Amino acid sequence: MFFRNLTFFRFPASLAKAFAEIDARLEECRLKPVGPSELVTRGFVSPFGRDEPAMSHRVNDALWITLGGEERLLPAAVINDELGKRIEAMEEKEGRKLGGRARKRLKEDLVMELLPRAFVRPMRTNATLDLQHGFIAVDASSRKSAENLVSELRHAMGSFPALPLNAEVSARGVLTGWIAGEPLPPGLSLGDECELKDPIDGGAVVKCQRQELLCDEIRKHLESGKQVSKLALVLDDHVSFVLGEDLVVRKLKFLDGVVDQLEGTDRDGIHAELDARYALMAGELKRLFAVLEGALKFSPAEA
Amino acid sequence: MRWVRDARARRLRLIVSEKGARLTLPRSVSERAALAFLHEHRSWLADQLSRRPTASAEPLRRGVEPSLPLRGTDVPLHWREGRYARAELRDEGVVLQLPERASDAQLKSALRDFYTQQARQDLGTWLPRYLPGLPRAPLAFKLRPLSSLWGSLSPTDALSLDLSLVLGRPGAFEYVLVHELCHLIHANHSPRFWREVAARWPHWRDERSYLRGEGLSLKAQLARLIA
């Protein structure tokens, strides 16, 4: 259940009270199974899994929610192939070419006929809200699915003024400074992965993995004008991640030392285990956000 | 004068930009009607063309340029040598560090990055003030040079702003932001929309006339620095 990616949004921390009845609100927007002729549905589900009653899970200031979805898989190739056959048969029967409107109607009928037979693909997107700092971290690396979750949450709560993260210093400049030898903020250290880009249009890209970052090779790239667009970092030897210039955290990984803490605890079933894991993760994310906020000067969401 | 026939245009449109004057014709309008239209507006056109900035088309003088336009003033520019290209605003002015072999494209990209960052800083300061009165927050913010607009709000609530706004006076920038944010309430330019703007920015007319007067020169200055 540990999140793999983090896309952050900020909201006013004064909103914390609005989350008192979040369960009831999410219950109203619970995921409905996709109907036989529906393409996609979205709604909230329990973070603990199917058929669990709790719609959210709260540990102190941290709130865990999950957006579910069901989508019918209907590949365009399947439709086009079947449509081609039908059009051919029809044209042979009527002895004339089919017009655009007739083709369109034929396609619509075909989609309605095939939809009930299409596979249903389930989807889940997790998110954690920190009510003290006022941020939401969505477990998604694509802007679109993160925005989807935020707008569903806004829909469920009536109002939820979440802003995309805004850094007041250039993330690219700060990351480049770090591998050019400038000091990192306390707690952070360099990992062994980075992506360097020449910031001009269509500029060269260099990606390195398992590479010592403070070395001559990298320095040459910096001197020729490339700048860091993604950089692997480690926080307190607890979590490793890759931070992009788009402020999305990818490849988030909790390191052995942290996960070991969980091994020793007594666990009564899956519920307690998830609770322990979430509590651990929420604590680390709070620390991670505070460190990044200081380094990249994230704008607050309230005056 | 450039004549452009545009299938999507609905009416005759005469605009003056830093590139010169341009007349857009819908498909159905005859050349004669267009000429009459031009004749009718010739004094306006002459006025606009005379006010057009006599573009200092000379490129940025590397290592020499003494200042950069920012927030309505000229900020002293200090050229330094460094390990990577970066421009930063410090107490003494803008410090621009460049590696010795950096190309002009890298210099321009560093300047673009600098202006984007300054604009983001302004957004970060202003947004929290306006957020509470809005039905929802914009989903994304894009800052880039726009050719004729100052800002726009997409149907998906992504807000675009012209990067050259950060070169002009801050009031005008904030007004454009307020204007686009108010489109979250009314997605039109109705009197109700303008009432929302006036409630948040009472002197919006001043800013609008500032942009109408100085706007082209702001866009031209930005183009000279980063394009």
Coordinates of C-alpha atoms in Angstrom, one line a residue:
Chain A
M1 CA 0.0 0.0 0.0
F2 CA 3.0 2.3 0.2
F3 CA 2.6 5.1 -2.3
R4 CA 4.9 5.0 -5.3
N5 CA 4.4 8.5 -6.6
L6 CA 3.4 11.8 -5.2
T7 CA 1.7 14.7 -6.9
F8 CA 1.0 17.4 -4.5
F9 CA -1.7 20.0 -4.2
R10 CA -2.1 22.6 -1.4
F11 CA -5.2 23.7 0.4
P12 CA -5.8 26.2 3.3
A13 CA -5.1 24.4 6.5
S14 CA -8.0 26.3 8.0
L15 CA -10.2 23.8 6.1
A16 CA -9.3 21.0 8.5
K17 CA -12.7 21.3 10.2
A18 CA -14.5 20.5 6.9
F19 CA -13.1 17.0 7.1
A20 CA -14.9 16.1 10.3
E21 CA -17.7 14.4 8.3
I22 CA -15.7 13.3 5.4
D23 CA -16.9 9.7 5.6
A24 CA -20.5 10.7 5.1
R25 CA -19.6 12.9 2.1
L26 CA -17.5 10.1 0.5
E27 CA -20.3 7.6 1.2
E28 CA -22.6 9.7 -0.9
C29 CA -20.1 9.5 -3.8
R30 CA -19.3 5.8 -3.4
L31 CA -18.3 4.0 -6.5
K32 CA -21.2 2.4 -8.3
P33 CA -20.5 -0.6 -10.5
V34 CA -20.3 0.3 -14.2
G35 CA -23.6 -0.4 -15.9
P36 CA -23.9 -2.7 -19.0
S37 CA -23.9 0.3 -21.4
E38 CA -21.7 2.6 -19.5
L39 CA -18.1 3.3 -20.5
V40 CA -16.6 4.4 -17.1
T41 CA -17.6 5.2 -13.5
R42 CA -15.8 6.9 -10.7
G43 CA -16.4 7.1 -7.0
F44 CA -14.8 6.7 -3.7
V45 CA -14.0 3.3 -2.1
S46 CA -12.7 2.2 1.2
P47 CA -8.9 2.5 1.5
F48 CA -8.9 -1.0 3.2
G49 CA -10.3 -2.8 0.2
R50 CA -13.5 -4.1 -1.2
D51 CA -16.6 -4.3 1.0
E52 CA -15.0 -2.5 4.0
P53 CA -17.3 0.0 5.7
A54 CA -14.8 2.8 6.5
M55 CA -14.6 5.3 3.6
S56 CA -11.4 7.0 4.9
H57 CA -8.8 6.4 7.5
R58 CA -7.5 9.0 9.9
V59 CA -4.3 8.9 11.9
N60 CA -3.9 12.2 13.8
D61 CA -3.7 14.9 11.1
A62 CA -3.4 12.5 8.2
L63 CA -6.3 11.3 6.2
W64 CA -6.2 8.5 3.7
I65 CA -8.8 8.3 0.9
T66 CA -9.1 6.2 -2.2
L67 CA -10.8 6.9 -5.5
G68 CA -12.0 3.9 -7.3
G69 CA -13.1 3.5 -10.9
E70 CA -14.4 0.9 -13.3
E71 CA -13.7 1.2 -17.0
R72 CA -14.9 -0.9 -19.9
L73 CA -12.2 -2.0 -22.2
L74 CA -13.3 -1.7 -25.8
P75 CA -10.3 -1.5 -28.1
A76 CA -10.7 0.7 -31.1
A77 CA -9.2 -2.1 -33.3
V78 CA -12.0 -4.5 -32.3
I79 CA -14.7 -2.0 -33.2
N80 CA -13.1 -1.0 -36.5
D81 CA -12.7 -4.6 -37.6
E82 CA -16.2 -5.6 -36.8
L83 CA -17.5 -2.3 -38.3
G84 CA -15.6 -2.9 -41.5
K85 CA -17.3 -6.3 -41.9
R86 CA -20.8 -5.0 -41.3
I87 CA -20.4 -2.1 -43.6
E88 CA -19.2 -4.4 -46.3
A89 CA -22.1 -6.8 -45.8
M90 CA -24.5 -3.9 -45.8
E91 CA -23.1 -2.3 -49.0
E92 CA -23.3 -5.7 -50.8
K93 CA -26.9 -6.1 -49.7
E94 CA -28.0 -2.7 -50.8
G95 CA -25.7 -2.3 -53.7
R96 CA -24.6 1.2 -52.9
K97 CA -22.0 3.0 -50.8
L98 CA -23.1 3.8 -47.2
G99 CA -23.2 7.5 -46.3
G100 CA -21.5 9.1 -43.4
R101 CA -24.5 9.3 -41.2
A102 CA -25.4 5.6 -41.7
R103 CA -21.8 4.6 -40.9
K104 CA -22.0 6.6 -37.7
R105 CA -25.2 5.1 -36.7
L106 CA -23.9 1.6 -37.4
K107 CA -20.9 2.3 -35.2
E108 CA -23.0 3.6 -32.4
D109 CA -25.2 0.5 -32.5
L110 CA -22.1 -1.7 -32.6
V111 CA -20.6 0.0 -29.5
M112 CA -23.8 -0.5 -27.6
E113 CA -23.9 -4.1 -28.6
L114 CA -20.3 -4.8 -27.6
L115 CA -20.2 -2.8 -24.4
P116 CA -22.0 -5.3 -22.2
R117 CA -19.5 -8.0 -23.3
A118 CA -16.4 -5.8 -22.7
F119 CA -14.1 -6.5 -19.8
V120 CA -14.3 -4.2 -16.8
R121 CA -11.0 -2.9 -15.6
P122 CA -11.0 -1.7 -12.0
M123 CA -8.8 1.3 -11.0
R124 CA -7.7 2.7 -7.7
T125 CA -5.9 5.9 -6.9
N126 CA -4.9 6.6 -3.3
A127 CA -4.3 10.0 -1.7
T128 CA -3.3 11.2 1.6
L129 CA -4.2 14.6 3.1
D130 CA -2.1 16.4 5.7
L131 CA -4.6 18.6 7.6
Q132 CA -1.8 20.3 9.6
H133 CA 0.3 21.5 6.6
G134 CA -2.6 21.7 4.2
F135 CA -1.4 19.4 1.4
I136 CA -2.8 16.5 -0.5
A137 CA -0.4 13.9 -2.0
V138 CA -2.0 11.8 -4.7
D139 CA -0.3 8.5 -5.6
A140 CA -0.1 9.2 -9.3
S141 CA 2.7 10.5 -11.5
S142 CA 0.4 11.7 -14.2
R143 CA -1.1 15.2 -13.8
K144 CA -4.4 14.0 -15.2
S145 CA -5.2 11.2 -12.8
A146 CA -4.1 13.4 -9.9
E147 CA -6.4 16.2 -11.0
N148 CA -9.2 13.7 -11.5
L149 CA -9.0 12.7 -7.8
V150 CA -8.9 16.3 -6.7
S151 CA -11.9 17.2 -8.7
E152 CA -13.8 14.1 -7.5
L153 CA -13.0 15.2 -3.9
R154 CA -14.1 18.7 -4.7
H155 CA -17.4 17.3 -6.0
A156 CA -17.9 15.2 -2.9
M157 CA -17.1 18.0 -0.5
G158 CA -18.9 20.7 -2.3
S159 CA -15.9 23.0 -2.1
F160 CA -12.3 22.1 -2.0
P161 CA -9.9 24.9 -3.1
A162 CA -6.8 22.8 -3.9
L163 CA -4.0 24.6 -5.8
P164 CA -1.3 22.8 -7.7
L165 CA 2.0 23.2 -6.0
N166 CA 3.8 26.4 -6.8
A167 CA 7.6 26.7 -6.1
E168 CA 8.8 30.3 -5.7
V169 CA 12.3 29.4 -6.7
S170 CA 13.2 27.6 -9.9
A171 CA 13.1 23.8 -9.1
R172 CA 15.5 23.2 -12.0
G173 CA 17.9 25.8 -10.7
V174 CA 17.9 24.3 -7.2
L175 CA 18.3 20.7 -8.3
T176 CA 21.1 21.8 -10.7
G177 CA 22.8 23.6 -7.8
W178 CA 22.7 20.5 -5.7
I179 CA 24.7 18.4 -8.1
A180 CA 27.0 21.3 -8.9
G181 CA 28.2 21.1 -5.3
E182 CA 25.9 23.5 -3.4
P183 CA 24.9 22.2 0.1
L184 CA 21.7 20.2 0.3
P185 CA 19.2 21.0 3.1
P186 CA 19.7 19.0 6.3
G187 CA 18.3 15.5 6.0
L188 CA 18.6 15.2 2.2
S189 CA 21.4 13.5 0.4
L190 CA 22.0 12.7 -3.3
G191 CA 20.9 9.3 -4.7
D192 CA 22.4 7.7 -7.8
E193 CA 20.1 8.7 -10.6
C194 CA 19.5 11.9 -12.6
E195 CA 18.2 13.3 -15.8
L196 CA 20.0 16.2 -17.4
K197 CA 18.4 18.3 -20.1
D198 CA 19.6 21.1 -22.3
P199 CA 16.9 23.7 -21.5
I200 CA 16.6 24.9 -25.1
D201 CA 13.9 23.6 -27.4
G202 CA 14.8 20.1 -28.6
G203 CA 17.9 20.1 -26.5
A204 CA 19.9 17.0 -25.6
V205 CA 18.8 14.7 -22.8
V206 CA 21.1 12.6 -20.7
K207 CA 19.7 10.0 -18.3
C208 CA 22.0 8.2 -15.8
Q209 CA 21.2 5.5 -13.3
R210 CA 23.5 3.9 -10.8
Q211 CA 25.8 6.8 -11.3
E212 CA 27.9 8.7 -8.8
L213 CA 26.5 12.2 -9.2
L214 CA 29.3 14.4 -7.9
C215 CA 31.9 13.5 -10.5
D216 CA 33.7 14.8 -13.6
E217 CA 31.4 13.3 -16.2
I218 CA 28.4 15.1 -14.7
R219 CA 30.3 18.3 -14.3
K220 CA 31.2 18.3 -18.0
H221 CA 27.5 18.0 -18.8
L222 CA 26.7 21.0 -16.5
E223 CA 29.4 23.0 -18.1
S224 CA 28.0 22.4 -21.6
G225 CA 24.8 23.9 -20.4
K226 CA 22.6 21.0 -19.3
Q227 CA 20.4 21.3 -16.3
V228 CA 18.8 18.8 -13.9
S229 CA 15.3 17.9 -14.7
K230 CA 15.1 14.8 -12.4
L231 CA 17.2 14.0 -9.4
A232 CA 17.3 11.0 -7.1
L233 CA 17.4 12.0 -3.4
V234 CA 17.4 10.2 -0.1
L235 CA 15.7 11.6 3.0
D236 CA 17.2 10.7 6.5
D237 CA 18.1 7.3 5.1
H238 CA 14.4 6.5 5.4
V239 CA 12.9 7.1 2.0
S240 CA 14.4 7.4 -1.5
F241 CA 12.7 9.1 -4.4
V242 CA 13.2 10.9 -7.7
L243 CA 12.2 14.6 -7.7
G244 CA 11.3 16.2 -11.0
E245 CA 11.4 19.8 -12.1
D246 CA 7.6 19.5 -12.3
L247 CA 7.6 18.9 -8.5
V248 CA 6.3 15.4 -8.9
V249 CA 7.9 12.8 -6.6
R250 CA 8.4 9.5 -8.4
K251 CA 9.9 6.1 -7.5
L252 CA 9.1 6.7 -3.8
K253 CA 10.6 3.9 -1.8
F254 CA 10.7 3.2 1.9
L255 CA 14.1 1.9 2.8
D256 CA 14.8 -1.3 4.8
G257 CA 15.5 0.4 8.1
V258 CA 12.0 1.9 8.1
V259 CA 10.1 -1.1 6.9
D260 CA 11.9 -3.2 9.5
Q261 CA 10.2 -1.2 12.3
L262 CA 6.9 -2.7 11.1
E263 CA 8.1 -6.3 11.3
G264 CA 8.4 -6.3 15.1
T265 CA 4.9 -5.0 15.7
D266 CA 2.0 -7.3 16.7
R267 CA -0.5 -7.5 13.9
D268 CA -4.1 -8.5 14.3
G269 CA -5.1 -8.9 10.7
I270 CA -4.9 -6.9 7.6
H271 CA -6.7 -3.8 9.1
A272 CA -4.1 -3.3 11.8
E273 CA -1.2 -3.8 9.4
L274 CA -2.5 -1.3 7.0
D275 CA -3.1 1.1 9.8
A276 CA 0.5 0.7 11.0
R277 CA 1.9 1.1 7.5
Y278 CA -0.2 4.2 6.8
A279 CA 0.8 5.8 10.1
L280 CA 4.4 5.3 9.2
M281 CA 4.1 6.6 5.7
A282 CA 2.1 9.7 6.7
G283 CA 4.8 10.6 9.2
E284 CA 7.5 10.3 6.6
L285 CA 5.5 12.3 4.1
K286 CA 5.0 15.1 6.5
R287 CA 8.7 15.3 7.1
L288 CA 9.4 15.0 3.3
F289 CA 7.0 17.8 2.5
A290 CA 8.4 20.1 5.2
V291 CA 12.0 19.6 3.8
L292 CA 10.9 20.2 0.2
E293 CA 8.8 23.2 1.2
G294 CA 11.8 24.8 2.8
A295 CA 14.2 24.0 -0.1
L296 CA 11.8 25.0 -2.9
K297 CA 9.8 27.7 -1.1
F298 CA 6.3 26.3 -1.8
S299 CA 3.6 29.1 -1.8
P300 CA 1.1 28.8 1.0
A301 CA -2.6 28.4 0.1
E302 CA -3.9 31.0 2.5
A303 CA -3.0 34.6 3.2
Chain B
M1 CA -0.2 45.5 -43.8
R2 CA -0.9 41.8 -43.8
W3 CA -4.2 40.5 -45.1
V4 CA -5.3 37.2 -43.8
R5 CA -8.4 35.3 -44.9
D6 CA -9.5 33.0 -42.1
A7 CA -12.3 30.5 -42.5
R8 CA -13.1 30.7 -38.8
A9 CA -13.2 34.5 -38.5
R10 CA -16.7 35.9 -37.9
R11 CA -16.0 39.5 -38.6
L12 CA -13.5 41.9 -39.9
R13 CA -10.7 42.4 -37.5
L14 CA -7.9 45.0 -37.6
I15 CA -5.1 44.5 -35.1
V16 CA -1.7 46.2 -34.5
S17 CA 0.9 44.1 -32.8
E18 CA 4.6 44.3 -32.5
K19 CA 4.8 42.6 -35.9
G20 CA 2.8 45.4 -37.6
A21 CA -0.8 45.8 -38.7
R22 CA -3.0 42.8 -39.7
L23 CA -6.4 42.7 -41.2
T24 CA -8.4 39.4 -40.7
L25 CA -11.2 38.8 -43.2
P26 CA -13.9 36.2 -42.9
R27 CA -14.5 34.2 -46.0
S28 CA -17.7 36.0 -47.0
V29 CA -16.4 39.5 -46.9
S30 CA -15.4 41.1 -50.2
E31 CA -12.2 43.0 -50.8
R32 CA -14.1 46.2 -51.4
A33 CA -15.9 45.9 -48.1
A34 CA -12.5 45.3 -46.4
L35 CA -11.0 48.4 -48.0
A36 CA -14.0 50.5 -46.9
F37 CA -13.5 49.2 -43.4
L38 CA -9.8 50.1 -43.5
H39 CA -10.7 53.6 -44.8
E40 CA -13.2 54.1 -42.0
H41 CA -10.6 53.2 -39.4
R42 CA -7.5 54.8 -41.0
S43 CA -7.1 57.4 -38.2
W44 CA -7.2 54.8 -35.5
L45 CA -4.7 52.7 -37.5
A46 CA -2.4 55.7 -37.9
D47 CA -2.7 56.5 -34.2
Q48 CA -1.9 52.9 -33.2
L49 CA 1.0 52.6 -35.6
S50 CA 2.6 55.8 -34.3
R51 CA 2.3 54.6 -30.8
R52 CA 3.8 51.2 -31.7
P53 CA 7.1 50.8 -29.9
T54 CA 10.0 51.6 -32.2
A55 CA 11.3 48.1 -31.4
S56 CA 14.9 48.2 -30.2
A57 CA 15.5 45.1 -32.3
E58 CA 19.1 44.9 -31.4
P59 CA 19.8 41.7 -29.6
L60 CA 20.7 41.4 -25.9
R61 CA 24.3 42.6 -25.5
R62 CA 26.0 39.7 -23.7
G63 CA 28.1 40.7 -20.8
V64 CA 27.3 44.4 -21.3
E65 CA 23.5 44.9 -20.9
P66 CA 23.3 47.0 -17.7
S67 CA 19.7 46.2 -16.6
L68 CA 16.7 44.0 -17.0
P69 CA 13.0 45.2 -17.0
L70 CA 11.1 43.7 -14.0
R71 CA 7.9 44.7 -12.3
G72 CA 7.8 48.1 -14.0
T73 CA 11.3 49.1 -13.2
D74 CA 14.8 48.5 -14.6
V75 CA 16.8 46.2 -12.2
P76 CA 20.6 46.4 -12.4
L77 CA 22.1 43.3 -14.1
H78 CA 25.4 41.8 -12.9
W79 CA 27.1 39.3 -15.3
R80 CA 29.1 36.6 -13.6
E81 CA 30.8 33.5 -14.7
G82 CA 29.5 30.3 -13.2
R83 CA 29.3 26.5 -13.5
Y84 CA 25.8 26.6 -14.9
A85 CA 23.4 29.2 -16.3
R86 CA 21.2 30.8 -13.7
A87 CA 19.7 34.2 -13.1
E88 CA 18.7 35.1 -9.5
L89 CA 17.2 38.2 -7.9
R90 CA 19.4 39.4 -5.0
D91 CA 19.6 42.6 -3.0
E92 CA 22.0 44.2 -5.5
G93 CA 20.0 43.3 -8.5
V94 CA 19.8 40.4 -10.9
V95 CA 22.8 38.2 -10.8
L96 CA 23.2 36.2 -14.1
Q97 CA 25.8 33.5 -14.0
L98 CA 26.8 31.8 -17.2
P99 CA 29.5 29.2 -18.1
E100 CA 32.1 30.6 -20.5
R101 CA 31.0 28.5 -23.4
A102 CA 27.2 28.9 -22.9
S103 CA 25.3 29.5 -26.2
D104 CA 22.8 32.3 -26.7
A105 CA 20.0 29.8 -26.5
Q106 CA 21.1 28.8 -23.0
L107 CA 21.3 32.5 -22.0
K108 CA 17.8 33.0 -23.2
S109 CA 16.5 29.9 -21.6
A110 CA 18.0 31.1 -18.3
L111 CA 16.3 34.4 -18.6
R112 CA 13.0 32.7 -19.4
D113 CA 13.4 30.6 -16.4
F114 CA 14.1 33.7 -14.3
Y115 CA 11.0 35.5 -15.5
T116 CA 8.8 32.4 -15.0
Q117 CA 10.1 32.1 -11.5
Q118 CA 9.5 35.8 -10.7
A119 CA 6.0 35.5 -12.0
R120 CA 5.4 32.3 -10.0
Q121 CA 6.5 34.2 -6.9
D122 CA 4.0 36.9 -7.5
L123 CA 1.2 34.4 -8.1
G124 CA 2.1 32.7 -4.9
T125 CA 1.8 35.9 -3.0
W126 CA -1.5 37.1 -4.6
L127 CA -3.5 33.9 -5.0
P128 CA -4.3 33.1 -1.3
R129 CA -6.1 36.5 -1.0
Y130 CA -8.5 35.7 -3.8
L131 CA -9.1 32.0 -3.3
P132 CA -11.8 32.2 -0.6
G133 CA -14.3 34.0 -2.8
L134 CA -14.0 31.6 -5.7
P135 CA -16.2 28.6 -6.5
R136 CA -13.1 26.5 -7.2
A137 CA -9.4 26.9 -7.6
P138 CA -7.8 26.8 -11.1
L139 CA -6.4 23.4 -11.9
A140 CA -3.1 24.5 -13.3
F141 CA -1.1 27.6 -14.0
K142 CA 0.8 28.1 -17.3
L143 CA 3.2 31.0 -17.8
R144 CA 4.5 31.6 -21.3
P145 CA 4.7 34.3 -23.9
L146 CA 1.3 34.8 -25.5
S147 CA 1.1 36.7 -28.8
S148 CA -2.1 38.7 -28.5
L149 CA -3.8 37.7 -25.2
W150 CA -2.8 38.6 -21.6
G151 CA -4.4 35.6 -20.1
S152 CA -7.0 32.9 -20.6
L153 CA -8.9 30.3 -18.7
S154 CA -9.5 27.0 -20.4
P155 CA -12.7 25.0 -20.1
T156 CA -10.8 22.6 -17.8
D157 CA -9.9 25.5 -15.5
A158 CA -6.3 25.7 -16.5
L159 CA -5.2 29.3 -16.2
S160 CA -2.7 30.7 -18.8
L161 CA -0.9 34.1 -18.3
D162 CA 1.4 36.0 -20.5
L163 CA 4.9 35.9 -19.2
S164 CA 5.6 39.6 -20.2
L165 CA 3.1 40.7 -17.5
V166 CA 6.0 40.3 -15.0
L167 CA 8.0 43.0 -16.8
G168 CA 5.2 45.6 -16.4
R169 CA 3.8 47.2 -13.3
P170 CA 2.6 44.7 -10.7
G171 CA -0.9 46.2 -10.5
A172 CA -1.5 45.3 -14.2
F173 CA -0.4 41.7 -13.6
E174 CA -2.5 41.3 -10.6
Y175 CA -5.5 42.7 -12.5
V176 CA -5.1 40.2 -15.3
L177 CA -4.9 37.4 -12.7
V178 CA -8.1 38.7 -11.0
H179 CA -9.8 39.0 -14.3
E180 CA -9.0 35.4 -15.2
L181 CA -10.0 34.1 -11.7
C182 CA -13.3 35.9 -12.1
H183 CA -14.0 33.8 -15.2
L184 CA -14.3 30.9 -12.7
I185 CA -17.5 32.6 -11.5
H186 CA -18.8 33.8 -14.9
A187 CA -17.3 32.4 -18.0
N188 CA -18.1 35.5 -20.1
H189 CA -17.6 39.3 -20.1
S190 CA -21.1 40.2 -18.9
P191 CA -21.9 43.1 -16.6
R192 CA -22.1 40.5 -13.7
F193 CA -18.6 39.4 -14.5
W194 CA -17.2 43.0 -14.5
R195 CA -19.0 43.5 -11.1
E196 CA -17.0 40.6 -9.7
V197 CA -13.8 42.1 -11.1
A198 CA -14.6 45.6 -9.7
A199 CA -15.3 44.1 -6.3
R200 CA -11.8 42.7 -6.1
W201 CA -9.9 45.2 -8.2
P202 CA -11.7 48.6 -8.2
H203 CA -9.3 50.4 -10.4
W204 CA -9.2 47.8 -13.1
R205 CA -9.8 50.4 -15.9
D206 CA -6.5 52.1 -15.1
E207 CA -4.7 48.8 -15.5
R208 CA -6.6 48.0 -18.7
S209 CA -5.5 51.3 -20.2
Y210 CA -2.0 50.8 -19.0
L211 CA -1.9 47.4 -20.8
R212 CA -3.5 48.9 -23.9
G213 CA -0.8 51.6 -23.9
E214 CA 2.3 49.8 -22.8
G215 CA 1.3 46.2 -23.6
L216 CA 2.9 45.9 -27.0
S217 CA 6.2 47.3 -25.7
L218 CA 6.2 44.8 -22.8
K219 CA 5.6 41.9 -25.3
A220 CA 8.4 43.2 -27.5
Q221 CA 10.8 43.6 -24.6
L222 CA 10.2 40.0 -23.5
A223 CA 10.6 38.7 -27.1
R224 CA 13.9 40.5 -27.3
L225 CA 15.1 38.9 -24.1
I226 CA 14.0 35.3 -24.5
A227 CA 12.9 34.6 -28.1

